[in-house]
XYZ file of N, CA, C and O in Angstrom:
728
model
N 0.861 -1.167 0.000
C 0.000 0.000 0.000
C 0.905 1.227 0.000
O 1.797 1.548 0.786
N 0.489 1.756 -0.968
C 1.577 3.435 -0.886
C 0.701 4.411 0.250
O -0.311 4.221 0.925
N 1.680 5.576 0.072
C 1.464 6.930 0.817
C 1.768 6.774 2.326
O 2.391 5.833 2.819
N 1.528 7.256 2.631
C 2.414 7.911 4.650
C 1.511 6.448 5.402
O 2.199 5.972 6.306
N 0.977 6.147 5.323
C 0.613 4.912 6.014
C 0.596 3.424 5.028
O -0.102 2.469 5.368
N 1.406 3.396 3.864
C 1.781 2.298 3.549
C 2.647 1.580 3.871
O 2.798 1.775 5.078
N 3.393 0.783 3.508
C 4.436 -0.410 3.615
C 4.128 -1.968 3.449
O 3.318 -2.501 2.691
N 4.832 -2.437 4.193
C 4.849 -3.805 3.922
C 4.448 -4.571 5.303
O 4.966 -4.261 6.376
N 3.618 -5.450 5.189
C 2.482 -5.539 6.426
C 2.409 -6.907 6.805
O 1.541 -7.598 6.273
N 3.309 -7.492 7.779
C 3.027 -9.014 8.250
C 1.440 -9.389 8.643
O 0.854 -8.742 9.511
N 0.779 -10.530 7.903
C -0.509 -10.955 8.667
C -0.374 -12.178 9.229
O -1.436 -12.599 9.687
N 0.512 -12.863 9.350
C 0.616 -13.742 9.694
C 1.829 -14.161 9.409
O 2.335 -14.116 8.288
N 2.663 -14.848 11.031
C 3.878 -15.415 10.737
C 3.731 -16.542 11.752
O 3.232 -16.369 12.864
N 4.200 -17.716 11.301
C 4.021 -18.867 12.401
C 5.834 -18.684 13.000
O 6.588 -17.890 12.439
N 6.189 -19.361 13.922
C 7.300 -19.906 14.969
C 8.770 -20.332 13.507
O 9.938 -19.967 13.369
N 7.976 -21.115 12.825
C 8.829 -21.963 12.081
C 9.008 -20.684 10.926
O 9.627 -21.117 9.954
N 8.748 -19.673 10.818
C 8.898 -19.030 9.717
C 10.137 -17.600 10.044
O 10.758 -16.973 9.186
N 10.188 -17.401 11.650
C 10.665 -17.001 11.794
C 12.399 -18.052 12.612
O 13.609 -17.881 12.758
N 11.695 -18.723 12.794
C 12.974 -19.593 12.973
C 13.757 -19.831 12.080
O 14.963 -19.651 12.248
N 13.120 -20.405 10.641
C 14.106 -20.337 9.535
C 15.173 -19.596 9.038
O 16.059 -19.904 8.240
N 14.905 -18.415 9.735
C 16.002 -16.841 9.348
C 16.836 -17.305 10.329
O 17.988 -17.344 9.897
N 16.740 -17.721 11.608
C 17.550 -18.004 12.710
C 18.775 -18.907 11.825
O 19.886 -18.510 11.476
N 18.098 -20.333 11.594
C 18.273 -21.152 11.156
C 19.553 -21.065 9.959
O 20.540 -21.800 10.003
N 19.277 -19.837 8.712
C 19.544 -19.655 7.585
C 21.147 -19.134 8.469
O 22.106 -19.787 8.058
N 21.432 -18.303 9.348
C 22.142 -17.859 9.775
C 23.065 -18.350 10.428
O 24.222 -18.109 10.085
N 22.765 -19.248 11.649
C 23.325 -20.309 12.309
C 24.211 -21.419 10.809
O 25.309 -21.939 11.004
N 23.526 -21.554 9.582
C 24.168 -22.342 8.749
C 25.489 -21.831 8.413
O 26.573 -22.387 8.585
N 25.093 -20.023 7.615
C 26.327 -19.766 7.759
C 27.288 -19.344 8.291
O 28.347 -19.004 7.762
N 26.889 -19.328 9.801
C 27.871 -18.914 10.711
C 29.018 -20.084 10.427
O 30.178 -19.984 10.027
N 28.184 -21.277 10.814
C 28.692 -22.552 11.099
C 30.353 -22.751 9.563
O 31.457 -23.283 9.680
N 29.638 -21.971 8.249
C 29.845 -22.552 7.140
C 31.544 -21.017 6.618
O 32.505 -21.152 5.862
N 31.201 -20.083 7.293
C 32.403 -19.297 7.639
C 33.418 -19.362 8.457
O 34.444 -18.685 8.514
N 32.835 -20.709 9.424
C 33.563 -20.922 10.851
C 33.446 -19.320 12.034
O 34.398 -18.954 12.722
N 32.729 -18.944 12.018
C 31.955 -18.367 13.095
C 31.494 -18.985 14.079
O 31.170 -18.324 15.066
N 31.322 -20.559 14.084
C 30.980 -20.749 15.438
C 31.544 -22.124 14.766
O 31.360 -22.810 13.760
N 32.515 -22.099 16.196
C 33.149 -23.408 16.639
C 32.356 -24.324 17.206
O 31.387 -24.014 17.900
N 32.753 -25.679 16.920
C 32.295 -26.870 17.018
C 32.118 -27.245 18.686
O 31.244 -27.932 19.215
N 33.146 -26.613 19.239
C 33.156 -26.497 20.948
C 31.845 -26.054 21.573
O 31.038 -26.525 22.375
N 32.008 -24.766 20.743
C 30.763 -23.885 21.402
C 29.430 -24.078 21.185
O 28.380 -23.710 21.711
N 29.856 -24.943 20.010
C 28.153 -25.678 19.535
C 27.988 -26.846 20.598
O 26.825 -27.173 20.834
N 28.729 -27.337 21.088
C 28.303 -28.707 21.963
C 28.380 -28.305 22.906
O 27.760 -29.160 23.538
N 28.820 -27.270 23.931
C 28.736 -26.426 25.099
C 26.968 -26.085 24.987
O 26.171 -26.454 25.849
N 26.624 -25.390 23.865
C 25.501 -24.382 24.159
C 24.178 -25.673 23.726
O 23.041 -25.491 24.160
N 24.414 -26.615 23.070
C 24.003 -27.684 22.823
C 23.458 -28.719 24.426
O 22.375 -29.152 24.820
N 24.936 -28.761 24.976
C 24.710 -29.687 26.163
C 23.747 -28.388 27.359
O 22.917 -28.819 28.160
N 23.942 -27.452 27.296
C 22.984 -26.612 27.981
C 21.657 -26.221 28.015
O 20.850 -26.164 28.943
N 21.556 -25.893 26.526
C 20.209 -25.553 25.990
C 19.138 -26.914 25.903
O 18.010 -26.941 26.395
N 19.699 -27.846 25.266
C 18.960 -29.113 25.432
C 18.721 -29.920 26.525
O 17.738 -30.640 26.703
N 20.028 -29.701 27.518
C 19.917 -30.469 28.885
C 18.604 -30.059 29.464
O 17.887 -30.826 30.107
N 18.199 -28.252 29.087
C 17.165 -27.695 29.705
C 15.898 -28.320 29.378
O 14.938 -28.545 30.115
N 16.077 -28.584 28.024
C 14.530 -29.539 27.322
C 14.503 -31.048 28.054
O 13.608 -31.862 28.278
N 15.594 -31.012 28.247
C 15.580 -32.602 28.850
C 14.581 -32.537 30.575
O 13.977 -33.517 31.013
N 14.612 -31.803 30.958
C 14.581 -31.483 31.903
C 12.778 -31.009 31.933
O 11.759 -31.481 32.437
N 12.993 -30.277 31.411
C 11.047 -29.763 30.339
C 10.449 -30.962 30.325
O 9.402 -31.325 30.861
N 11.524 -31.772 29.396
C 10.512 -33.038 28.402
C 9.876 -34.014 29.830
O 8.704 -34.386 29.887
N 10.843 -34.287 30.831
C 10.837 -34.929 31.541
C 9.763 -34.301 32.374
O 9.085 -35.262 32.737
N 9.222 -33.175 32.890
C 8.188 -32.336 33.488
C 6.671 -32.597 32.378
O 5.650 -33.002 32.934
N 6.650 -32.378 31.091
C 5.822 -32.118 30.458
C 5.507 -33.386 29.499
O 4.323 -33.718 29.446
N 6.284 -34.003 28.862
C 5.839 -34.633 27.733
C 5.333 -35.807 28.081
O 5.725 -36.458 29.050
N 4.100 -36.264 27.020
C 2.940 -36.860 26.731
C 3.669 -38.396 26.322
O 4.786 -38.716 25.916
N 2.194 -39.277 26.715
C 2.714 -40.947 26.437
C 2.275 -40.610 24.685
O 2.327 -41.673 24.067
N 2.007 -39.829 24.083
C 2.143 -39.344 22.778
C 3.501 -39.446 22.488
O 4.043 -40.311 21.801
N 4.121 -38.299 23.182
C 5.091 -37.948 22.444
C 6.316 -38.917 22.776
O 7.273 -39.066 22.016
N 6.149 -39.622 24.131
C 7.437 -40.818 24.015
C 7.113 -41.940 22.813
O 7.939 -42.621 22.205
N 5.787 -41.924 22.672
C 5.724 -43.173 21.367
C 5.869 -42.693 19.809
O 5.765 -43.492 18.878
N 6.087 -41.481 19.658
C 6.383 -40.795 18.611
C 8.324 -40.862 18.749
O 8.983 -41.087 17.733
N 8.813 -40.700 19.724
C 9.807 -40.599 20.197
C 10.377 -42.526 20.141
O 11.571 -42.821 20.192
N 9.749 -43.124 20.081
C 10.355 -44.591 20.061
C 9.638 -44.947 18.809
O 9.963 -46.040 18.346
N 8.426 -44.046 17.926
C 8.819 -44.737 16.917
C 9.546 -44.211 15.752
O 9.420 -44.587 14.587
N 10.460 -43.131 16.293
C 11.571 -42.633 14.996
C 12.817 -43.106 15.588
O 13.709 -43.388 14.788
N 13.070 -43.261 16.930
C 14.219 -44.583 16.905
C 13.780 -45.934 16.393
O 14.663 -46.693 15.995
N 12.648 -46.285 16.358
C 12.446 -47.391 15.405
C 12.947 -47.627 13.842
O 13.299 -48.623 13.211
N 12.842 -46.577 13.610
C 13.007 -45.531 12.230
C 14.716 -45.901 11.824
O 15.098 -46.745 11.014
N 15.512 -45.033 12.618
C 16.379 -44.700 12.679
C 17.131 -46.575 12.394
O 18.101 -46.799 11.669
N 16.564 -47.357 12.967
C 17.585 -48.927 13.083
C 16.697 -49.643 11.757
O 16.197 -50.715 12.097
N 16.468 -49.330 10.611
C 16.426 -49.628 9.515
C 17.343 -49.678 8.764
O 17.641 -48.535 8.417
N 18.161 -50.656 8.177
C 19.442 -50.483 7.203
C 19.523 -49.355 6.118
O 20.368 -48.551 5.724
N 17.848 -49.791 5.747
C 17.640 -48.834 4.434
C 18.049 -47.664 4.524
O 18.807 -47.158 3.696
N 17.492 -46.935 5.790
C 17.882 -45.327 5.411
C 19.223 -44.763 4.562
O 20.378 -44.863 4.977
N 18.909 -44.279 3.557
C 19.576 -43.370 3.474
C 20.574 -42.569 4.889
O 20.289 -42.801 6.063
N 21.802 -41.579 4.454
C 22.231 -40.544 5.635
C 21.314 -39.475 5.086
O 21.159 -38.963 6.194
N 21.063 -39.215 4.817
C 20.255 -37.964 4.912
C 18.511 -38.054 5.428
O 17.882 -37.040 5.730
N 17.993 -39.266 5.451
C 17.203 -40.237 5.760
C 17.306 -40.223 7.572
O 16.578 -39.791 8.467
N 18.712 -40.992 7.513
C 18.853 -40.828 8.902
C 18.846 -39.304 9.804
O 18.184 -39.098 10.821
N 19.911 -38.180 9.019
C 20.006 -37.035 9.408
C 18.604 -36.792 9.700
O 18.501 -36.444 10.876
N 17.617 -36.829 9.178
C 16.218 -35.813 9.100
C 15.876 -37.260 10.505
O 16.171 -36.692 11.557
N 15.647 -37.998 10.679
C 15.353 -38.906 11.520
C 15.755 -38.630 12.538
O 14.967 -39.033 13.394
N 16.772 -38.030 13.050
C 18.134 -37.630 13.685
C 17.324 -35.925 13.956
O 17.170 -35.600 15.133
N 17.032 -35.310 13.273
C 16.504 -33.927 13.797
C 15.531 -34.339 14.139
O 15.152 -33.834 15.195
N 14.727 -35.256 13.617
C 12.789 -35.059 13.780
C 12.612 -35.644 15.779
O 11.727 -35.216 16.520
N 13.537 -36.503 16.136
C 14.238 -37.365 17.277
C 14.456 -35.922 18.258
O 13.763 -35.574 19.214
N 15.430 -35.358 17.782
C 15.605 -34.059 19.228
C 14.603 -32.936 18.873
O 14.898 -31.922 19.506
N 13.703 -32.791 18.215
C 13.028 -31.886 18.162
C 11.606 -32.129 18.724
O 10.823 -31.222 19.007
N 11.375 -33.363 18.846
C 9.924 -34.114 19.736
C 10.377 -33.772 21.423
O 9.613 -33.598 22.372
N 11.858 -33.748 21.409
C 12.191 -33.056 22.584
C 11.948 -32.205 23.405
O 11.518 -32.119 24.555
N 12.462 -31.295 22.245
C 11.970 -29.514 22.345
C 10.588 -29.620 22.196
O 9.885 -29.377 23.177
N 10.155 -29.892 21.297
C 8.564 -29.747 21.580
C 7.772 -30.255 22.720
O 6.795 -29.747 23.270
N 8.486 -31.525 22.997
C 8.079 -32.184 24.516
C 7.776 -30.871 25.812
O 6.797 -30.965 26.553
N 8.632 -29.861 25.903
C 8.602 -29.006 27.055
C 7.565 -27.889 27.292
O 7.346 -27.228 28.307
N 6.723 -27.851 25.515
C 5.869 -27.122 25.621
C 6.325 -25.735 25.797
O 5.377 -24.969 25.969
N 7.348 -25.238 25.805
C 7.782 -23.876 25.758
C 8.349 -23.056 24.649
O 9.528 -23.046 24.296
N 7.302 -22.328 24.111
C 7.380 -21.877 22.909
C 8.909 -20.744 22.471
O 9.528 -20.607 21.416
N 9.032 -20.264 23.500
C 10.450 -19.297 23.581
C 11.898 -20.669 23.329
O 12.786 -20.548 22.485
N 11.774 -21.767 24.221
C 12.709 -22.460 24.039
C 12.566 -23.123 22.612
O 13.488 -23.396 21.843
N 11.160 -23.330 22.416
C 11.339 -23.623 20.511
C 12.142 -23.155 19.545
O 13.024 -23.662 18.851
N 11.711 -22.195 19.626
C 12.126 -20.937 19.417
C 14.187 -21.028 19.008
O 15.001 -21.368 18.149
N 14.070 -20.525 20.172
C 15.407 -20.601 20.469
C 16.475 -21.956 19.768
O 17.496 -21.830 19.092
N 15.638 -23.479 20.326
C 16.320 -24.272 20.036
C 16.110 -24.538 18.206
O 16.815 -25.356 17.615
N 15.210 -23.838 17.605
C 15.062 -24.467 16.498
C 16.349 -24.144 15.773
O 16.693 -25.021 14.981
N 17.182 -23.032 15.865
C 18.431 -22.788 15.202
C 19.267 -24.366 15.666
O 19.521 -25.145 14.747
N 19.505 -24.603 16.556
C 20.264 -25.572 17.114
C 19.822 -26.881 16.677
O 20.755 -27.683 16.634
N 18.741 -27.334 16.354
C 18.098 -28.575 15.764
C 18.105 -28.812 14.381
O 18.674 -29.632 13.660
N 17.168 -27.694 14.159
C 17.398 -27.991 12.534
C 18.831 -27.588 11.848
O 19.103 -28.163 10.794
N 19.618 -26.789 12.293
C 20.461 -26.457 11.437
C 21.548 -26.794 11.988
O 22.367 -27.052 11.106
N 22.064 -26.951 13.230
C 23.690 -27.432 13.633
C 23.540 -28.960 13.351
O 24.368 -29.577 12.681
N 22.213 -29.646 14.013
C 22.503 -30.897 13.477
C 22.538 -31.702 12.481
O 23.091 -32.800 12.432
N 21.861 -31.087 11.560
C 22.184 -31.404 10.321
C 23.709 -30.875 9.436
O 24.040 -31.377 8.362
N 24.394 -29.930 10.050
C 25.314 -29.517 9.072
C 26.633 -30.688 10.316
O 27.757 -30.954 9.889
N 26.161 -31.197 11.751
C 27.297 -31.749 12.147
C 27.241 -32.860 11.636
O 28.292 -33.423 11.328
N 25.799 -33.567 11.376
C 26.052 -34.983 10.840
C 26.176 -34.882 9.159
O 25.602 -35.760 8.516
N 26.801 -33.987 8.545
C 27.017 -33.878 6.902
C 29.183 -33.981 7.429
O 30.033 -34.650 6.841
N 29.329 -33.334 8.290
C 30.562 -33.357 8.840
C 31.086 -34.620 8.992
O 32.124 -34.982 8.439
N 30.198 -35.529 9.950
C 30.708 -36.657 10.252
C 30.307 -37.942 10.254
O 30.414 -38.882 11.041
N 29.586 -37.689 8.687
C 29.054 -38.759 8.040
C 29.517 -40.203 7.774
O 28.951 -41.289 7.897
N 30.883 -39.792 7.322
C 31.758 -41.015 7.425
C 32.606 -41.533 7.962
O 33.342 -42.268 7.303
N 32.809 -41.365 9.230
C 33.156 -41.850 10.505
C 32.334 -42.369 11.516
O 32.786 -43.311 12.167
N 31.075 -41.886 11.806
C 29.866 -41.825 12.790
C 29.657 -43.386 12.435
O 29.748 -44.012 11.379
N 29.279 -43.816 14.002
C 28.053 -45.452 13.764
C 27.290 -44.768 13.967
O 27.371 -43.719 14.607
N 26.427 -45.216 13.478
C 24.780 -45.391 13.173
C 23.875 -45.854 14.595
O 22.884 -45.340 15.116
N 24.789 -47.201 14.998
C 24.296 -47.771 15.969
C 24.717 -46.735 17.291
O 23.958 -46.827 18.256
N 25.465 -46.099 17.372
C 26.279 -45.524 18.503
C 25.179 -44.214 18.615
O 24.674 -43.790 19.655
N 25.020 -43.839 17.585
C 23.781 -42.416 17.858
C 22.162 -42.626 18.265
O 21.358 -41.728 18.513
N 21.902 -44.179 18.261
C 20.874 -45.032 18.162
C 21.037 -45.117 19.655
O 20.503 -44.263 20.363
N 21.777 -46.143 20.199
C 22.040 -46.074 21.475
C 22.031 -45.354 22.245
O 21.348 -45.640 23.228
N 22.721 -44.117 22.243
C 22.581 -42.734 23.047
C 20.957 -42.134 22.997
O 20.300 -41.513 23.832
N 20.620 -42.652 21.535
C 18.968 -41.847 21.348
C 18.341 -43.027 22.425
O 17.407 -42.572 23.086
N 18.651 -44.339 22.701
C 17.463 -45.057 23.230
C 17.833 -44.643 24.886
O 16.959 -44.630 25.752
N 18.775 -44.426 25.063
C 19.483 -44.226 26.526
C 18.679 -43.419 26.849
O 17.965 -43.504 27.848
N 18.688 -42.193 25.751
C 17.646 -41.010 26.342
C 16.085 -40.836 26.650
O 15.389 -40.254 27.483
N 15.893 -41.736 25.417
C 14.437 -42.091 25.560
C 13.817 -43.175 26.659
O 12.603 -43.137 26.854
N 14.424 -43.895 27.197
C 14.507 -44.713 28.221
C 14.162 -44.195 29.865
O 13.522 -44.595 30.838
N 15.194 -42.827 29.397
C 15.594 -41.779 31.008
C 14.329 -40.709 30.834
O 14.048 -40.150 31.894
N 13.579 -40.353 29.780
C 12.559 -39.941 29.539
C 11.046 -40.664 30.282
O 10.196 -40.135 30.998
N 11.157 -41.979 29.791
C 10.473 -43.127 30.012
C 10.307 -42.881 31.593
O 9.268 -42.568 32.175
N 11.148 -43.024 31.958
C 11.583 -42.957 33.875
C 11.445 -41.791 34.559
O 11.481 -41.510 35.757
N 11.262 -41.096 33.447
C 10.684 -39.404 33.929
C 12.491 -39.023 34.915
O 12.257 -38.592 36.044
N 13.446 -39.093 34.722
C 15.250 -39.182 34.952
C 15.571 -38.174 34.276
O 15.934 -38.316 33.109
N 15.518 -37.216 34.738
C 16.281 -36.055 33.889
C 17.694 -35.917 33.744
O 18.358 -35.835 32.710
N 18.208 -35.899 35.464
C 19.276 -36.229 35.279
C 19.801 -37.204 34.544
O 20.910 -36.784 34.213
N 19.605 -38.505 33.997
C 20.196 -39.626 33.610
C 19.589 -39.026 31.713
O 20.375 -39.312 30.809
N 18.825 -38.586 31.483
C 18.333 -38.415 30.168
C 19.325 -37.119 29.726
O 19.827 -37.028 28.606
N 19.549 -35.965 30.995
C 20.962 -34.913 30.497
C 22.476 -35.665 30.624
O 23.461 -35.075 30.179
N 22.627 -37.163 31.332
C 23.862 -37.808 31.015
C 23.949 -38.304 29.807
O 25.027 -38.512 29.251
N 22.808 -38.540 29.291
C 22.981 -40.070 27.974
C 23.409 -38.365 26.667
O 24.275 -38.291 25.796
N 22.353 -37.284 27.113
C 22.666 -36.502 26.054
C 23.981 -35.712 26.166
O 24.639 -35.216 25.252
N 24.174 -35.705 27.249
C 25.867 -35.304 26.898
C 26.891 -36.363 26.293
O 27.741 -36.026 25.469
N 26.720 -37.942 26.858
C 27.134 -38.592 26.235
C 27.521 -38.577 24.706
O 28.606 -38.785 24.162
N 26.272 -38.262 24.184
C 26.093 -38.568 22.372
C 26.593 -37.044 21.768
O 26.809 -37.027 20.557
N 26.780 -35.858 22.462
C 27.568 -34.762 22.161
C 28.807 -34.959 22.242
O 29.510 -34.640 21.283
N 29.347 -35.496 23.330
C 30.930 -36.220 23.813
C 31.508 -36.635 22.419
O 32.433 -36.113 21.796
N 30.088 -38.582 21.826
C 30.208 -39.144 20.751
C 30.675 -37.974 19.741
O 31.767 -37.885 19.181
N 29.772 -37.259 19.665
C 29.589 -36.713 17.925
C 31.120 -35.470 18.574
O 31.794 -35.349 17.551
N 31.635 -34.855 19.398
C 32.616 -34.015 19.062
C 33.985 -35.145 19.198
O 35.056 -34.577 18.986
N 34.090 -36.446 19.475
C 34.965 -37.263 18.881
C 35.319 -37.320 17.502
O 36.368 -37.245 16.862
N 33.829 -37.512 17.192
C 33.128 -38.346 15.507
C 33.923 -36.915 15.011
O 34.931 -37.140 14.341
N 33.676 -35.787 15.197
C 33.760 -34.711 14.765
C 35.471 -34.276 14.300
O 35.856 -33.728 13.267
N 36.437 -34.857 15.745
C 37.399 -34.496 15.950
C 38.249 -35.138 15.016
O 39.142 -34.489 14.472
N 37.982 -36.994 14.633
C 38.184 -38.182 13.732
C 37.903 -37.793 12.589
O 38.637 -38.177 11.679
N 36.867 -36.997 12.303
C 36.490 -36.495 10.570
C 37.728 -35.562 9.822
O 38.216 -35.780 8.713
N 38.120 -34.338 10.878
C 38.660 -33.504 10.735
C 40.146 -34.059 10.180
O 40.828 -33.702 9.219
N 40.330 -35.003 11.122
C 41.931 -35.479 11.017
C 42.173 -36.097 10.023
O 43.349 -36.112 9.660
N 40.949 -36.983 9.054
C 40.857 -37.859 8.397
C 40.752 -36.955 7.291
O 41.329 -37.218 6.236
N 40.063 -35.905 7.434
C 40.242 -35.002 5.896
C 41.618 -34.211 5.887
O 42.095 -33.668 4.890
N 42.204 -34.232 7.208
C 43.807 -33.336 6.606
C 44.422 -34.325 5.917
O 44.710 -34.246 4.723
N 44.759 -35.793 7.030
C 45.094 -36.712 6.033
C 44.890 -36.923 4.493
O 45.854 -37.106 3.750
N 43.660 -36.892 4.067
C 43.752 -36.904 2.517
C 44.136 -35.621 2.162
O 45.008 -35.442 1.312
N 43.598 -34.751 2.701
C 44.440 -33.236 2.023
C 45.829 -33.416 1.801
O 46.243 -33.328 0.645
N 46.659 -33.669 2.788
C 48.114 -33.607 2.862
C 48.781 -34.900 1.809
O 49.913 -35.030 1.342
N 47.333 -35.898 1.659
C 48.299 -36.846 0.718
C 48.082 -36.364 -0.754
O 48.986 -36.445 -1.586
N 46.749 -35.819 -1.062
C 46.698 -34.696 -2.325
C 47.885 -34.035 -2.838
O 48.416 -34.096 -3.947
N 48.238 -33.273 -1.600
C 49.453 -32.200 -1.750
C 51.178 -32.968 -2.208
O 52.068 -32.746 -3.030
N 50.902 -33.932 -1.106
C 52.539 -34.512 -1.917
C 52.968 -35.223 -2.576
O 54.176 -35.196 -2.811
């Protein structure tokens, strides 16, 4: 609409629409190296420990059986990795949604949809399958038991895993770099 009271006029924005900008950003932070891999599993083991903690207060015999049946998911040979990856977000994000707190949605959706998918493109070919499976059932288990504490051990655990997986990728690509070079 033109003239002194025109512009451009939101009527509607859902959670996920503004998260995506979060999201778009967090990618390329990640993709300039703006944010270290440290600080992603620091703010990771914090921010999520908190959902763990939520999920364990709030979430529904819904959402643990939604929650055991994408680790069901996940121990299929077939998948695809990118199959798994999205299996792998859809898994910690029943999380976050578990706590019912729309600000921590919010918040965590940069961290879900977009760090974990760009860490497991990182450490695709090093990572077990079974080892991220395990940590997911550990958690879902300590969920089960309403164990927060034991559901924020298993998830630091599988952050521990993946900044190993992470640390093994890295070394394994200088290696071929350096054998490129000589």
């Amino acid at each position: 609409k033109r003239g002194p009271l025109g512009g451009t006029f939101v009527n509607s924005l859902t959670l996920e629409d503004i998260a995506q900008n979060v999201t778009s950003a967090a990618t390329l932070l990640v993709t300039i190296g703006g944010l270290k891999m440290a600080e992603i599993a620091e703010a990771r083991i914090e921010m999520e420990g908190l959902c763990c903690d939520l999920a364990v207060k709030h979430a529904t015999e819904e959402t643990i059986d939604l929650l055991a049946e994408v680790l069901q998911e996940q121990k299929s040979v077939s998948l695809t990795d990118e199959e798994f990856c999205a299996s792998d977000v859809r898994f910690h994000r029943l999380i976050v949604e578990a706590t019912g707190n729309t600000m921590l949605r919010f918040v965590m959706y940069a961290l879900i949809e977009a760090l974990v998918p760009v860490t497991n493109m990182v450490i695709v070919y090093v990572r077990d399958r079974s080892s991220i499976i395990a940590h997911h059932n550990d958690m879902l288990l300590a969920l089960e038991r309403r164990d927060a504490a034991a559901m924020r051990k298993h998830l630091r655990s599988l952050v521990d895993y993946l900044l190993a997986s992470y640390s093994q990728a890295k070394k394994e690509r200088k290696r071929r770099t350096s054998g490129r070079t000589s």
